[in-house]
Short mmCIF file of C-alpha atoms in Angstrom, two decimals:
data_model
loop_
_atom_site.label_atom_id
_atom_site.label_comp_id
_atom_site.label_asym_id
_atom_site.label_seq_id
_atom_site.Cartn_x
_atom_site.Cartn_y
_atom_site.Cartn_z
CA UNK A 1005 0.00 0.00 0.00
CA UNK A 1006 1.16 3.66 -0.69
CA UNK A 1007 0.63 4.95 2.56
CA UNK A 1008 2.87 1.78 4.16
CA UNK A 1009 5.59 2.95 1.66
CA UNK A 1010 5.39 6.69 2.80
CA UNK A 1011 6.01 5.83 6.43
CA UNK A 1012 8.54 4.38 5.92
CA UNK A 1013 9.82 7.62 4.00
CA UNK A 1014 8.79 9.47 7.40
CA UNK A 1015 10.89 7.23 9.70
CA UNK A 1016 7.95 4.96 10.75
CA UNK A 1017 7.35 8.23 12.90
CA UNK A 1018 3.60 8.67 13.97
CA UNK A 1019 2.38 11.79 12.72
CA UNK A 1020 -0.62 11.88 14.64
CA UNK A 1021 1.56 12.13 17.71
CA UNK A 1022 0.92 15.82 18.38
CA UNK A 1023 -2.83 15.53 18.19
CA UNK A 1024 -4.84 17.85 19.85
CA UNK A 1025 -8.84 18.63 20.37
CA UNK A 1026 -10.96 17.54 17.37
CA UNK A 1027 -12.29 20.30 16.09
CA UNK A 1028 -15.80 20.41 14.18
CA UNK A 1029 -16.49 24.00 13.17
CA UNK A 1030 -14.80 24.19 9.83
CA UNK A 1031 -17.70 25.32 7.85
CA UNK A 1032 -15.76 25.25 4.45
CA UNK A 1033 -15.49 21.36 3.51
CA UNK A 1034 -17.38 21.02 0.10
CA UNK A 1035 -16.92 18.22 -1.82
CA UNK A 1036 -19.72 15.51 -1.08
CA UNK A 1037 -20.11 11.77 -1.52
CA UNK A 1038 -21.83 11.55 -5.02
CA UNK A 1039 -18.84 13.28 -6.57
CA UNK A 1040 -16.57 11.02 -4.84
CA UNK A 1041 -18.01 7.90 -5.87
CA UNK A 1042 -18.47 9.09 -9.27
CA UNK A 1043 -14.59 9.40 -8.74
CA UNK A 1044 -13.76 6.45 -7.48
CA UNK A 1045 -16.19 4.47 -10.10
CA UNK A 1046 -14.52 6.49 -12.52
CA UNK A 1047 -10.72 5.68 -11.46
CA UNK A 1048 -10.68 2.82 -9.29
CA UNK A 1049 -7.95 4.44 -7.58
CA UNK A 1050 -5.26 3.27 -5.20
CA UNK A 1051 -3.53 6.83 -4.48
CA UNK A 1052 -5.94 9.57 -3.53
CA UNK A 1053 -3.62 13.00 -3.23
CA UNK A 1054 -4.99 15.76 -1.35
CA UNK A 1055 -3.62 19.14 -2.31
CA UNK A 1056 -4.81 21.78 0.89
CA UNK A 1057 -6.79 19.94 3.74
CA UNK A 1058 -7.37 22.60 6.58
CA UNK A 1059 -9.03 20.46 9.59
CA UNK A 1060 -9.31 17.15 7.23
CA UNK A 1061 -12.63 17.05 6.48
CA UNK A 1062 -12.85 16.27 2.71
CA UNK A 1063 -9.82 13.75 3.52
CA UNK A 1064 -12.31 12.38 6.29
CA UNK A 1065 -15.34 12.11 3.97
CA UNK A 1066 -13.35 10.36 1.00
CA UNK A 1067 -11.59 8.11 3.34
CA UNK A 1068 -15.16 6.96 4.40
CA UNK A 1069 -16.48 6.63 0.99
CA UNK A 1070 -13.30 4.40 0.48
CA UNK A 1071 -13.83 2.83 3.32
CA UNK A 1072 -17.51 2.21 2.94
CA UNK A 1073 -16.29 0.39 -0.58
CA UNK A 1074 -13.91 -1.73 0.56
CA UNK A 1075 -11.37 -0.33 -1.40
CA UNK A 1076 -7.48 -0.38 -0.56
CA UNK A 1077 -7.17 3.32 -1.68
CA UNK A 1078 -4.87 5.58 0.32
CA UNK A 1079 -5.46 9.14 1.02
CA UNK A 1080 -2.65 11.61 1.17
CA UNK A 1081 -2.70 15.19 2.69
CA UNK A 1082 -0.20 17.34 1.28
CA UNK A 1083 -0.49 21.13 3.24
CA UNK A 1084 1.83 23.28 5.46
CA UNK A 1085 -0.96 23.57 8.25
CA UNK A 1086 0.01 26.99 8.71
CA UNK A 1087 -3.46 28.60 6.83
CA UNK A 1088 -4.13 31.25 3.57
CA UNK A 1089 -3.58 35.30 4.17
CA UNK A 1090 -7.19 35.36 4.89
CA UNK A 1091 -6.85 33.89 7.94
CA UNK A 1092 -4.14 34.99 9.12
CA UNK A 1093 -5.79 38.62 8.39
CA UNK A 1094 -8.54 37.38 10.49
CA UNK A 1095 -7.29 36.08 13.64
CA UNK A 1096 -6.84 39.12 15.58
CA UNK A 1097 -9.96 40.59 14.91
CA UNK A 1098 -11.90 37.12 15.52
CA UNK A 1099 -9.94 37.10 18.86
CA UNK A 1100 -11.09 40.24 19.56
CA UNK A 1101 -14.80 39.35 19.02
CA UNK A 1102 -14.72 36.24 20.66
CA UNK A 1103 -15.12 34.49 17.20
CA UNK A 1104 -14.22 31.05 16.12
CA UNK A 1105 -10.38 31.63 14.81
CA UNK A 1106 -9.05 29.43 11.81
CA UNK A 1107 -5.33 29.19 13.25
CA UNK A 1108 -6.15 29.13 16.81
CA UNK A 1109 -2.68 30.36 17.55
CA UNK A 1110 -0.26 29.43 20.00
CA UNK A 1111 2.91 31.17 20.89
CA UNK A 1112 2.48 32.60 17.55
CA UNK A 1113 1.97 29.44 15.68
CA UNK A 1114 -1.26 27.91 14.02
CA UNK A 1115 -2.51 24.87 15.45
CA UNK A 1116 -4.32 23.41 12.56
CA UNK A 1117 -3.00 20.79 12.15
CA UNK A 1118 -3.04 19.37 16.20
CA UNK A 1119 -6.80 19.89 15.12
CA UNK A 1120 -6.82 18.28 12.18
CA UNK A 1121 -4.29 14.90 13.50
CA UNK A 1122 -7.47 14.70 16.13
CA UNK A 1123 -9.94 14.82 13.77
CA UNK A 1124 -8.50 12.16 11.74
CA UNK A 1125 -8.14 9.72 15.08
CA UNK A 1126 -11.47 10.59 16.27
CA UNK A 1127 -12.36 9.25 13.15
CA UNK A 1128 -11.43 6.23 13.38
CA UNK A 1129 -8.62 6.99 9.77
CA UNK A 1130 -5.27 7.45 10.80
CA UNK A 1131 -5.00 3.88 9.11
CA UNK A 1132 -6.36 5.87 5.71
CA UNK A 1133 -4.82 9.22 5.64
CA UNK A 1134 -0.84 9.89 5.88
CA UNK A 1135 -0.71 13.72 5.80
CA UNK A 1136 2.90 15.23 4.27
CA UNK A 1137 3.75 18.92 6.06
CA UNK A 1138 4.60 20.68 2.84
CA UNK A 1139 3.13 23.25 0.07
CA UNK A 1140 1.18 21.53 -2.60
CA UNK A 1141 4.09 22.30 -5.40
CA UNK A 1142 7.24 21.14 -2.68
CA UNK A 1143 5.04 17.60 -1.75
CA UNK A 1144 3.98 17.12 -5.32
CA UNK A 1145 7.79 17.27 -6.51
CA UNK A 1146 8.57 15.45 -3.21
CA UNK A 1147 6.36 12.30 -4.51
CA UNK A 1148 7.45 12.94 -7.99
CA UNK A 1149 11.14 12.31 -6.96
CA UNK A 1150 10.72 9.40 -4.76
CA UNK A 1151 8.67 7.32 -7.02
CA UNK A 1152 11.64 7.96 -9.55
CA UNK A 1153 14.07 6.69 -7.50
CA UNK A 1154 12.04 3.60 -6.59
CA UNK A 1155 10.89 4.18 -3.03
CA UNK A 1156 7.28 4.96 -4.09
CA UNK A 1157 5.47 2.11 -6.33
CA UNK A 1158 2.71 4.49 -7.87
CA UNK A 1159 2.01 8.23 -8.17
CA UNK A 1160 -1.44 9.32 -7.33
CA UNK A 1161 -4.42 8.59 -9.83
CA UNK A 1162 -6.95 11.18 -8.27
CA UNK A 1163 -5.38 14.63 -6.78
CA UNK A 1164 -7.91 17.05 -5.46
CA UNK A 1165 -6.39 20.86 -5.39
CA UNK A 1166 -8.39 22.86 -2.61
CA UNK A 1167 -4.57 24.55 -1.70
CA UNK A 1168 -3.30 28.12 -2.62
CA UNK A 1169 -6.71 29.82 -4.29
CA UNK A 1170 -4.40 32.95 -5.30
CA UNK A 1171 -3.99 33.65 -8.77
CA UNK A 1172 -0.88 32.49 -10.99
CA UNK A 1173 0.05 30.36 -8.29
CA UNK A 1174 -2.95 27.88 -8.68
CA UNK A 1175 -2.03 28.08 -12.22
CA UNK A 1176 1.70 26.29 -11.29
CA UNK A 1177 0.14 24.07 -8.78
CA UNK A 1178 -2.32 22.90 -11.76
CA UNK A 1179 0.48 22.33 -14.16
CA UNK A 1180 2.66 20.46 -11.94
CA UNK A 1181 -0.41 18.50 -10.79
CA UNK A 1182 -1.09 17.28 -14.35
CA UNK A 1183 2.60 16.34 -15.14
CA UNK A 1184 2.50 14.40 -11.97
CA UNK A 1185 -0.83 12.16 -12.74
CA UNK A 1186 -0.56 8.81 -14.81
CA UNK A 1187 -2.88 8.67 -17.98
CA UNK A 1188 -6.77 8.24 -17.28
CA UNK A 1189 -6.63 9.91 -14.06
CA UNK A 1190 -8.49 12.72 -12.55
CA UNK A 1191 -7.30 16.41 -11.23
CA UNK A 1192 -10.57 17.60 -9.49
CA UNK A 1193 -10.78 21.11 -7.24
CA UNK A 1194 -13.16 22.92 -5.39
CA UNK A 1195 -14.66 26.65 -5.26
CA UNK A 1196 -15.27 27.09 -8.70
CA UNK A 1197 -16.44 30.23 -7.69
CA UNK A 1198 -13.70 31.85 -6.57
CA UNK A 1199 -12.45 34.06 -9.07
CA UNK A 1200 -8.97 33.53 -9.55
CA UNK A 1201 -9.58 29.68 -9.35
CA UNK A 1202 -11.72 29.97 -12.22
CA UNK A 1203 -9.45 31.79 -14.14
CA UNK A 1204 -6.59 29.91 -13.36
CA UNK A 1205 -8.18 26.77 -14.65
CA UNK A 1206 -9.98 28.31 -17.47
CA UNK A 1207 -6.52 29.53 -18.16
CA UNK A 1208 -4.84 25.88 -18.11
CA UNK A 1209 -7.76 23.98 -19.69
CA UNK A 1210 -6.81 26.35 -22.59
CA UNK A 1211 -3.22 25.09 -22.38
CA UNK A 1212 -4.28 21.48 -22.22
CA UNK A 1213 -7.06 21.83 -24.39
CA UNK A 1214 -9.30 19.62 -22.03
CA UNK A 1215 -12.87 20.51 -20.99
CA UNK A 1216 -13.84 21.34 -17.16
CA UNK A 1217 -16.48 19.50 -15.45
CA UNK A 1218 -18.85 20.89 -12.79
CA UNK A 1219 -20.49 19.21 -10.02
CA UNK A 1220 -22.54 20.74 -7.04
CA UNK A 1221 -20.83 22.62 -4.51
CA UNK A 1222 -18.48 24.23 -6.96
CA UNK A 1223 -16.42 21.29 -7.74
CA UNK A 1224 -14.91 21.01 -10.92
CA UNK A 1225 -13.19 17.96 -13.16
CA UNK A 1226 -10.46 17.74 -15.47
CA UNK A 1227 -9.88 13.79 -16.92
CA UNK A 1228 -6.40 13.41 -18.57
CA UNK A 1229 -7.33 10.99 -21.45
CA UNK A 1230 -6.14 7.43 -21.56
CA UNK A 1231 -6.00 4.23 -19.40
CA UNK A 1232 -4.98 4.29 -15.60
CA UNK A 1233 -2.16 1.54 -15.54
#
């Protein structure tokens, strides 16, 4: 299995270690089970990469689908846990009022992903999902690299981008997502409506001369033609 290979990449270290509360008030986790299974019906994936998880609720809600399926599908989370300049904007204000604050800092330091390492054990998934503490463009290069020099057996058939959302930079993240996926697999995304996602993938659909897809909840589909070996 994938995610057996990346421990060992990791040091056999537990990365769940550090978890902290679970934490349910992420209001912001889009993606729902009919577009996964159309996915996974679609793929029959064994390497599910997640580009930009936050608290790990869309990697909670495929690993459940997968689950639910009896598939042997690994799901990896590939983010810096450190949040967007939104929220970093917003903290001090949201402190101010009391509000529910995305980093939750600590000593100056976001604790999303404490929050999200409990969410995935309260889940029951830590078995599942393997998160990677990197930017989507440094852990997509990272898996590129180690699957050429043999210590990773397959690159990931599925990779959902819900990462950077600014504009030119979701634009490299697209491009190096679709050198990195094998023939016949799928580079899906969410918040179609945010404007500079749009663009950006209007943009690289022009490139790659491929046709977007759109599912509820502003999730969109690119399929890179051919057979999944």
């Amino acid at each position: 299995m994938i995610l057996d290979e990346l421990r060992v990449m990791i040091l056999n270290q537990d990365p769940y270690a550090v978890a902290g509360e679970p934490d349910d008030r992420y209001e912001h986790t889009h993606i729902t089970d009919a577009v996964i299974d159309e996915v996974l019906d679609r793929v029959r994936p064994k390497f599910w990469l997640e580009l930009g998880s936050m608290l790990g609720g869309s990697a909670i809600r495929v690993a459940r689908r997968i689950e639910a399926r009896g598939s042997d599908c690994g799901v990896v989370c590939v983010d810096p846990f450190c949040g967007d300049v939104n929220m970093h904007h917003w903290e001090f204000e949201l402190a101010k009022s009391g509000g529910w604050r995305f980093l939750q800092l600590v000593n100056g330091r976001p604790t999303i992903f404490e929050r999200f390492a409990a969410n995935v054990r309260e889940a029951g998934l830590t078995h599942r999902i393997l998160p990677i503490h990197a930017t989507a463009i440094v852990g997509m290069r990272y898996l590129d690299r180690i699957h050429q020099l043999g210590y990773l057996s397959g690159l990931p058939e599925v990779i959902y981008l819900d990462a950077a959302h600014e504009a030119g930079e979701t634009l490299l993240e697209l491009r190096t997502a679709w050198g990195l996926l094998p023939e016949g697999g799928v580079l899906m995304g969410d918040d179609w409506d945010w404007l500079a996602v749009r663009r950006d993938v209007q943009r690289f659909t022009d490139e790659v001369g491929v046709d977007v897809e759109l599912r509820e909840n502003n999730q969109w589909i690119l399929s890179k033609l051919g057979a999944v070996a």
